GROMACS .gro file of C-alpha atoms in nm:
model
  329
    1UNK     CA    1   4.795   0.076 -10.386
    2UNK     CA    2   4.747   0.253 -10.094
    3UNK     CA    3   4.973   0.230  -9.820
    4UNK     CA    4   4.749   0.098  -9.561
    5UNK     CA    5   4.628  -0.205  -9.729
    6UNK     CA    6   4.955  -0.337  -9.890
    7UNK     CA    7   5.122  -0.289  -9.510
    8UNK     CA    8   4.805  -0.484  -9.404
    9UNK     CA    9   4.911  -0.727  -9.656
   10UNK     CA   10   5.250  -0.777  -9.558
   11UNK     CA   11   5.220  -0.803  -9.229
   12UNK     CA   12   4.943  -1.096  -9.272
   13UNK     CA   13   5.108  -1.325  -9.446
   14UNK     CA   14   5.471  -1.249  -9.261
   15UNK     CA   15   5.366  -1.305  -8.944
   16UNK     CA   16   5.155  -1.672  -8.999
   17UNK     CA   17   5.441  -1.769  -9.173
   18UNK     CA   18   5.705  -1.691  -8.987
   19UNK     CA   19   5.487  -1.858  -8.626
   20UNK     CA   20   5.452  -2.119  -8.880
   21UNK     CA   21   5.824  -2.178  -8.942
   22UNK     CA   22   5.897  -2.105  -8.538
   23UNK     CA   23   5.638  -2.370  -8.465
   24UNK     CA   24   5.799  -2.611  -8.662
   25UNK     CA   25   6.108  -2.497  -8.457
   26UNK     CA   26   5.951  -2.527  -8.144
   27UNK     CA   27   5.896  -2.871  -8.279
   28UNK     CA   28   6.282  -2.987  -8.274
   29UNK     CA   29   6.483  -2.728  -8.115
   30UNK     CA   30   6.808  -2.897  -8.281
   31UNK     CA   31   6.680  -2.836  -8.606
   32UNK     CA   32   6.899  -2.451  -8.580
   33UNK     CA   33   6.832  -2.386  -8.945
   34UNK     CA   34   6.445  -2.348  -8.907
   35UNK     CA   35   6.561  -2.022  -8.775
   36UNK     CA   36   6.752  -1.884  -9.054
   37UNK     CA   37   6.465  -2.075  -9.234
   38UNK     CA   38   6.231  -1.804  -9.043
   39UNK     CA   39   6.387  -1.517  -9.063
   40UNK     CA   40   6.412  -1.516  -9.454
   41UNK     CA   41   6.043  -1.485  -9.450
   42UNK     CA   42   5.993  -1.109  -9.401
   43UNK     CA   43   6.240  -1.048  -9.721
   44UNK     CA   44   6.048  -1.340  -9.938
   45UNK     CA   45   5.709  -1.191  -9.834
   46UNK     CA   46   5.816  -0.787  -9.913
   47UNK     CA   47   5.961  -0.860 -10.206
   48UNK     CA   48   5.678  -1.004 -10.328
   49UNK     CA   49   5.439  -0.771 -10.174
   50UNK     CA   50   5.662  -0.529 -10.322
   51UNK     CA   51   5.628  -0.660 -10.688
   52UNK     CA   52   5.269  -0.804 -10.634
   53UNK     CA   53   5.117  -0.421 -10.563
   54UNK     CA   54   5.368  -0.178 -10.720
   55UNK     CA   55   5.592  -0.378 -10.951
   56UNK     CA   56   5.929  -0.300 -10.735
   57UNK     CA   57   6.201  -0.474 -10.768
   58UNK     CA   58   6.467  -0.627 -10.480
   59UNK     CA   59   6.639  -0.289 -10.515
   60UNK     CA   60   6.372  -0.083 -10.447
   61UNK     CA   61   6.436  -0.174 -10.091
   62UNK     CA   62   6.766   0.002 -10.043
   63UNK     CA   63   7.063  -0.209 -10.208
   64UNK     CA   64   7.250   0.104 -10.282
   65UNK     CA   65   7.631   0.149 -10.072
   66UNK     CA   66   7.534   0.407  -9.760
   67UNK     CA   67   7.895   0.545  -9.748
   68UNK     CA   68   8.117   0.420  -9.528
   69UNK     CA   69   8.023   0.645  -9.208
   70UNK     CA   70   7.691   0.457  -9.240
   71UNK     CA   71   7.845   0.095  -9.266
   72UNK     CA   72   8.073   0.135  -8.981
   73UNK     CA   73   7.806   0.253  -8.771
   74UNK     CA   74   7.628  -0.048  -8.831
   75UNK     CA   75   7.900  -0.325  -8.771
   76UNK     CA   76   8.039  -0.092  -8.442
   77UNK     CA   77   7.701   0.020  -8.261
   78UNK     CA   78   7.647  -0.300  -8.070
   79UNK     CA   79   7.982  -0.220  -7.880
   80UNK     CA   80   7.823   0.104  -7.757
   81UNK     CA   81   7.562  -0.092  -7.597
   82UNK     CA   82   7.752  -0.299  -7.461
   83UNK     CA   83   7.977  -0.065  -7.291
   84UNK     CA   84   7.658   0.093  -7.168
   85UNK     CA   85   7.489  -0.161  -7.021
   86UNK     CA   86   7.853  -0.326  -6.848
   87UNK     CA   87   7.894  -0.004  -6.707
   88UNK     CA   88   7.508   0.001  -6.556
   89UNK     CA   89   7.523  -0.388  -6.446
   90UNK     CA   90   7.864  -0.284  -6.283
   91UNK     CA   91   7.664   0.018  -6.074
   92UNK     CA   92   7.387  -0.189  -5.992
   93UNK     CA   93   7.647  -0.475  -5.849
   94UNK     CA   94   7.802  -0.178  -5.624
   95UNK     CA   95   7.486  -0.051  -5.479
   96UNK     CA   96   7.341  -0.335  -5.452
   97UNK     CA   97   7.612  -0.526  -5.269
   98UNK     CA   98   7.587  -0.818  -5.497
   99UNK     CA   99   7.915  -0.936  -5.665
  100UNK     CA  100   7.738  -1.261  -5.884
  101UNK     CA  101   7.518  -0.995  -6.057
  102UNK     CA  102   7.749  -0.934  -6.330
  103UNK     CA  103   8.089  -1.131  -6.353
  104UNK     CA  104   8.386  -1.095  -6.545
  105UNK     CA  105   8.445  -1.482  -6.700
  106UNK     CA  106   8.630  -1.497  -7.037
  107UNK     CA  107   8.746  -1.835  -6.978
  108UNK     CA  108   8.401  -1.910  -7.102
  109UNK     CA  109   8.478  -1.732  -7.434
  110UNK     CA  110   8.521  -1.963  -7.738
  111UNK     CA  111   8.623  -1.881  -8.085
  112UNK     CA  112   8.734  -2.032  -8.405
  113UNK     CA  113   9.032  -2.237  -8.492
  114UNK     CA  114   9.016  -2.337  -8.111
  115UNK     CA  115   9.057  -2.008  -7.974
  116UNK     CA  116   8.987  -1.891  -7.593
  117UNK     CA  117   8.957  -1.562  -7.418
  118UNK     CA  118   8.920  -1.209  -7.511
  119UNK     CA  119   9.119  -1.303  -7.831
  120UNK     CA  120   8.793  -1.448  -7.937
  121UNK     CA  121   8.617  -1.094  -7.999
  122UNK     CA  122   8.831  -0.944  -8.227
  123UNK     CA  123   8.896  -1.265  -8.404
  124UNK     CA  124   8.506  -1.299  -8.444
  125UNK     CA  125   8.513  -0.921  -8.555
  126UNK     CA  126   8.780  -1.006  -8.843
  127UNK     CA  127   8.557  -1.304  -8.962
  128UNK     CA  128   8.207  -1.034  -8.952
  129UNK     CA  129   8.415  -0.775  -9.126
  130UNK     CA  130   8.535  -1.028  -9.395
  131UNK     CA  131   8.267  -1.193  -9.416
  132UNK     CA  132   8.020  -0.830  -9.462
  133UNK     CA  133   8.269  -0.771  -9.815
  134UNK     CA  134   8.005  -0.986  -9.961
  135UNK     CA  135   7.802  -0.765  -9.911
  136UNK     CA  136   7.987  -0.458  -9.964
  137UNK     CA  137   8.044  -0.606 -10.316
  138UNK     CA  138   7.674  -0.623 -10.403
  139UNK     CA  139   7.598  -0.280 -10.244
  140UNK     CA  140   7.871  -0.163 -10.467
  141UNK     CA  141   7.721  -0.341 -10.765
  142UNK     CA  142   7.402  -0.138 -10.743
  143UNK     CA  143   7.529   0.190 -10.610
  144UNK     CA  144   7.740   0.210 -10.979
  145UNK     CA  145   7.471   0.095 -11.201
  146UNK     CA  146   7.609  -0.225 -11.280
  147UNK     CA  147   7.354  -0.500 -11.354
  148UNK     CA  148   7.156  -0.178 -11.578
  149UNK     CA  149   7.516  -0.128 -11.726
  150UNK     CA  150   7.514  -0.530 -11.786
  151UNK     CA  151   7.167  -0.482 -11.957
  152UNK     CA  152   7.258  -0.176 -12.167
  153UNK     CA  153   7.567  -0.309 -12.332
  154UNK     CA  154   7.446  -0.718 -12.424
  155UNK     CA  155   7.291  -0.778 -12.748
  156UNK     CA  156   6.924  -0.877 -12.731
  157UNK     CA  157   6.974  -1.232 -12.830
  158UNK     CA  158   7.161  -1.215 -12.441
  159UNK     CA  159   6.870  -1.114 -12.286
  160UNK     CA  160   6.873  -1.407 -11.993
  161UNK     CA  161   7.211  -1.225 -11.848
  162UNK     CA  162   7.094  -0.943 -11.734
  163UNK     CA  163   6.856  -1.136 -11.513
  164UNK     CA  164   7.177  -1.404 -11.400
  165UNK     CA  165   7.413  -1.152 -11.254
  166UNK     CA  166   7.215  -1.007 -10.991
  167UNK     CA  167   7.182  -1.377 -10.877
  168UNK     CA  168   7.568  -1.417 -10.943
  169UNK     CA  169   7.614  -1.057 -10.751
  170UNK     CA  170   7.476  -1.207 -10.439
  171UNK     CA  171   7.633  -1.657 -10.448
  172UNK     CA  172   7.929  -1.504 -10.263
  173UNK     CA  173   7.659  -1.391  -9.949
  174UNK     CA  174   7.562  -1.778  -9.958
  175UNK     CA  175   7.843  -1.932  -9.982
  176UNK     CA  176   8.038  -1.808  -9.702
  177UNK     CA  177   7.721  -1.704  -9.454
  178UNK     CA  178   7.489  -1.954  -9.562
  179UNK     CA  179   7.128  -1.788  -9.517
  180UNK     CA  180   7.135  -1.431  -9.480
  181UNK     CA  181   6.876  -1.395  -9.214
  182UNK     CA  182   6.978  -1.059  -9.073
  183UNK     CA  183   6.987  -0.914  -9.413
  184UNK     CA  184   6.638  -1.092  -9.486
  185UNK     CA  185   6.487  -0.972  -9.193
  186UNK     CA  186   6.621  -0.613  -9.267
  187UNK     CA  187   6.486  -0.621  -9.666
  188UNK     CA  188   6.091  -0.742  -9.498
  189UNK     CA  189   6.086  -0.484  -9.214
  190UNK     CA  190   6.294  -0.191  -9.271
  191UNK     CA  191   6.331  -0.212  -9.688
  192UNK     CA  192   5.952  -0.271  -9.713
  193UNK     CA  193   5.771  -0.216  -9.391
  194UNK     CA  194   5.907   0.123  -9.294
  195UNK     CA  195   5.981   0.250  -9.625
  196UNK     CA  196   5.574   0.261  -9.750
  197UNK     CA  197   5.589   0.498  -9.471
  198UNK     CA  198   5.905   0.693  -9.449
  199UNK     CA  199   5.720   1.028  -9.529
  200UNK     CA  200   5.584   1.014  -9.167
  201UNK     CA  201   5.881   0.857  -8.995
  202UNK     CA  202   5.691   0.803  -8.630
  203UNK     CA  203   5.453   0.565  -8.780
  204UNK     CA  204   5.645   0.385  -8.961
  205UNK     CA  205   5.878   0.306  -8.638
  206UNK     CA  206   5.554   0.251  -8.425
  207UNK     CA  207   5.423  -0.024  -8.661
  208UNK     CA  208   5.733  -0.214  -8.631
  209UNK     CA  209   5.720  -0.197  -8.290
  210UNK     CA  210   5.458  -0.452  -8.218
  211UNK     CA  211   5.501  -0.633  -8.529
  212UNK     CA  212   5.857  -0.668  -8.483
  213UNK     CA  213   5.798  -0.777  -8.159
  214UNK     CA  214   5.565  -1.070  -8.262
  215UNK     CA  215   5.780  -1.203  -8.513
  216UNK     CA  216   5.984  -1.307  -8.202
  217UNK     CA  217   5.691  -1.449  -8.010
  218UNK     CA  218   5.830  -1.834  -8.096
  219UNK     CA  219   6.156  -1.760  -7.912
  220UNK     CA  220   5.946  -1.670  -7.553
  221UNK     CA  221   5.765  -2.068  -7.598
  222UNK     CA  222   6.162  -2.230  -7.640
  223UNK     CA  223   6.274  -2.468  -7.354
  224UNK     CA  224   6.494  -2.164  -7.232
  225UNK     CA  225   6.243  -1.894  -7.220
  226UNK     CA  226   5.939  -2.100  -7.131
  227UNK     CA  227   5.757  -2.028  -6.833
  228UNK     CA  228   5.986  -1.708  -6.709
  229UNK     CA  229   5.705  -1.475  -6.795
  230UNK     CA  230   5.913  -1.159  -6.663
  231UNK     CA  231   6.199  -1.205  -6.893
  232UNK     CA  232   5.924  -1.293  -7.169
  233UNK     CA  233   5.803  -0.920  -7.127
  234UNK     CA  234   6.142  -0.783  -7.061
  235UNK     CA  235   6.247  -0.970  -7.361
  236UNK     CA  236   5.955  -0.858  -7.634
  237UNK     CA  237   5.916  -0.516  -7.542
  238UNK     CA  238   6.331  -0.474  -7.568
  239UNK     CA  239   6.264  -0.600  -7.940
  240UNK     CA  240   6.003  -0.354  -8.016
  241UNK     CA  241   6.133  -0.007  -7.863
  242UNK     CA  242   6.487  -0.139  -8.086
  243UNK     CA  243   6.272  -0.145  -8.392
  244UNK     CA  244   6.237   0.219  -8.349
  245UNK     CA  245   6.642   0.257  -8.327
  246UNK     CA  246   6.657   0.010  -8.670
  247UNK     CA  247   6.378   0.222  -8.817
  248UNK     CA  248   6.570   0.560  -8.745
  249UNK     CA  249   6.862   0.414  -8.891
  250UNK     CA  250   6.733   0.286  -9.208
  251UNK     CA  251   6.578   0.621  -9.251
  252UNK     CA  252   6.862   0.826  -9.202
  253UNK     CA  253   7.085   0.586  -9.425
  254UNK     CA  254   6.803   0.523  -9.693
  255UNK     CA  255   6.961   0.179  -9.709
  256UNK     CA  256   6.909  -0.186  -9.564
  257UNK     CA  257   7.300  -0.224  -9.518
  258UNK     CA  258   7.320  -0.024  -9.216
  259UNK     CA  259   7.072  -0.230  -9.089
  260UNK     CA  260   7.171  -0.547  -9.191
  261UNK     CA  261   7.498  -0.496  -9.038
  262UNK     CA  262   7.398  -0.397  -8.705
  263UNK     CA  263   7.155  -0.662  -8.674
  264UNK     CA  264   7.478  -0.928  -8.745
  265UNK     CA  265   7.667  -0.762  -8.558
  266UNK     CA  266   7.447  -0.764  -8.298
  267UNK     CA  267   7.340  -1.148  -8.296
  268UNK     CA  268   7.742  -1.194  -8.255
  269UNK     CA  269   7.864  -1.005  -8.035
  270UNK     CA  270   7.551  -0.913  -7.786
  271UNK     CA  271   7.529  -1.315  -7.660
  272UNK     CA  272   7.884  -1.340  -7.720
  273UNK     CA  273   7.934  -1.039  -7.432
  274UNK     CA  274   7.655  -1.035  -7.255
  275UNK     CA  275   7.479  -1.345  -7.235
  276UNK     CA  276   7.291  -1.546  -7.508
  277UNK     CA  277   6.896  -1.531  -7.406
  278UNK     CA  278   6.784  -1.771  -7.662
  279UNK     CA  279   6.997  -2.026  -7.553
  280UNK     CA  280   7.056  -1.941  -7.157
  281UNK     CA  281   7.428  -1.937  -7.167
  282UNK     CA  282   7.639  -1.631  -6.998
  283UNK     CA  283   7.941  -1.525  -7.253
  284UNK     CA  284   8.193  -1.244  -7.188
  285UNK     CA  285   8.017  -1.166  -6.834
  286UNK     CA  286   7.758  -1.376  -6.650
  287UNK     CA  287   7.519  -1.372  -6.358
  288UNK     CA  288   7.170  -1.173  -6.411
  289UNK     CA  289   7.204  -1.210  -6.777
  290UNK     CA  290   6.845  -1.174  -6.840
  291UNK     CA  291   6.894  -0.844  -6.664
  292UNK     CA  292   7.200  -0.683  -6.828
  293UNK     CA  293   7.136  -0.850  -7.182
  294UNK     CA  294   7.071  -0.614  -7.468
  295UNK     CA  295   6.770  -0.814  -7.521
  296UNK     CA  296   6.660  -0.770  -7.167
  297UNK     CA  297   6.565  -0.521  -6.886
  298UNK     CA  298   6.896  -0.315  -6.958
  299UNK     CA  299   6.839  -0.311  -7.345
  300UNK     CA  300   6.471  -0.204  -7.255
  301UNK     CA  301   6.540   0.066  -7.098
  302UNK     CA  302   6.823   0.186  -7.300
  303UNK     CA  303   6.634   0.144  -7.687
  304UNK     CA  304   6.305   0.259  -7.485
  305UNK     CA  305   6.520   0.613  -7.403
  306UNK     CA  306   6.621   0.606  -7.742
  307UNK     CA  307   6.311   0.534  -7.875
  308UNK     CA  308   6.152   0.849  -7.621
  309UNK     CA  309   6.429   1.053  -7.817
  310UNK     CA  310   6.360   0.996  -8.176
  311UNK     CA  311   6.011   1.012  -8.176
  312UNK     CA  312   5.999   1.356  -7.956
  313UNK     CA  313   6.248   1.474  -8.267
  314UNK     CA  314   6.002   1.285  -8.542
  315UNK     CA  315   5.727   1.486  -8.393
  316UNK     CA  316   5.887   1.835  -8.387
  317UNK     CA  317   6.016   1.757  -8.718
  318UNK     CA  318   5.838   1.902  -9.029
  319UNK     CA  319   5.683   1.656  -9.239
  320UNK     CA  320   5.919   1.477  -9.478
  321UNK     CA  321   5.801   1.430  -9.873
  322UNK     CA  322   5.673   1.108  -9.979
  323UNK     CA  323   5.916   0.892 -10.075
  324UNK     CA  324   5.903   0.764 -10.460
  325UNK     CA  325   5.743   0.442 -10.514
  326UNK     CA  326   6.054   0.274 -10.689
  327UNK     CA  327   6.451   0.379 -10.521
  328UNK     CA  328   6.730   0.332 -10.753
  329UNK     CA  329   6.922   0.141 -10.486
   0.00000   0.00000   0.00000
């Protein structure tokens, strides 16, 4: 099927049903789990999408082990921004003149097992690194072979195993994560969405862009967002021009772990630092959150230089070969 019409697909049927989910959301903002709920759609719809119109399996998407250069990268790059965008709320406080617009607070910093402080970050790390082994175990799994290897070496009167331990290869992500919605999201838009498209990497990052961005459109309609139309913008076009950093990373790792783990990371420790903008509360440092937030002016302009960057090297670059229909991992 041609690339254009199964993208067309996919993005029809995500996006309705993910505004669908957010609505019901927007509904009962206690009811926290419509989110997860929400952002399993993408993976649910490209996976079948991906079956549907090319018979591809889940794998197909990228399950293989990156190396480990790759998986650091992706549980360790949120810091970067971070330190970035401290450092540029910190100038804008001195020549401006204006101490409250970014303030050092970690009394407001709370952790597990009644923690307080800045021993809350690397505790929270620990937990995200422990709890990413899951994981690690099922990109493992596929990087050696080992549900084919499961296949190959039952009789055929075991044929229903085969089909039981990729399910059993991924209980452990459920159990101690509950719904992996960065992961999900990562398998719909990166693992299906910029992979029909890899062989001409600046369209593939400039369709995630806006559809990235309107997969968040519920969050600017919340009782926190609502009505602040300048963080709304600030806030959706910092979403796209980061699709383009997400896209460039799946690319260069040809896996969704990267991604996956720098989009948890990132949903820790970015409102845990900076500010959370989906619930209006300041973490690490407050004041101007909306401002400094990774998911705000600051995180604009720092994915949109980033974004200026890879496509000016996308569009230098010679173009790649098309990618096989069906990956190995």
């Amino acid at each position: 099927m041609d690339s254009r019409k199964d993208t067309l697909w996919f993005i029809c049927i995500a996006l309705p049903l993910s505004w669908l989910v957010g609505w019901l959301w927007l509904k009962d903002e206690r009811l926290v789990f419509l989110l997860r709920v929400l952002m399993c759609v993408p993976a649910v719809v490209g996976m079948g999408c991906a079956w549907v119109f090319r018979r591809e399996p889940p794998r197909a998407m990228g399950l293989k082990f990156p190396g480990l250069k790759f998986w650091a990268l992706g549980l360790l790059l949120p810091f970067a921004y971070v330190a970035v965008e401290v450092a540029l709320a910190y100038a804008v406080r001195l020549v401006s003149g204006r101490p409250d617009f970014i303030t050092f607070q970690p009394e407001s910093l709370r952790g597990p097992f009644g923690l307080r402080g800045l021993v809350v970050v690397p505790a929270v790390l620990g937990l995200v690194v422990a709890g990413s082994l899951t994981w690690l175990l099922v990109a493992v799994a596929y990087s050696r072979g080992w549900p084919d290897r499961v296949r190959e070496r039952l009789p055929s009167s075991w044929s229903f195993v085969p089909h039981l331990f990729p399910i059993a290869l991924w209980v452990p992500s459920f159990y101690v994560g509950g719904l992996p919605g960065e992961l999900a999201e990562e398998v719909g838009w990166r693992g299906y969405l910029v992979r029909r498209w890899m062989d001409r990497p600046a369209v593939a990052a400039a369709i995630t862009m806006p559809v990235w961005a309107a997969f968040h459109l519920p969050i600017v309609f919340s009782s926190t967002q609502r009505g602040h139309v300048l963080q709304n913008i600030s806030f959706l076009a910092s979403i796209a021009v980061a699709a383009v950093v997400f896209a460039a990373l799946y690319m260069a790792s040809r896996s969704v772990w990267p991604c996956a783990l720098f989009h948890l990371s990132w949903n820790v420790f970015n409102p845990m630092l900076l500010g959370d903008v989906y619930a209006g509360r300041p973490g690490l440092f407050g004041g101007e959150v909306w401002i400094f937030n990774g998911e705000g002016v600051f995180g604009l302009v720092l994915n949109g230089l980033l974004a200026v960057w890879f496509f000016r090297r996308w569009m230098r670059a010679p173009s790649a070969q098309p990618v096989p229909a069906v990956q190995a991992g």
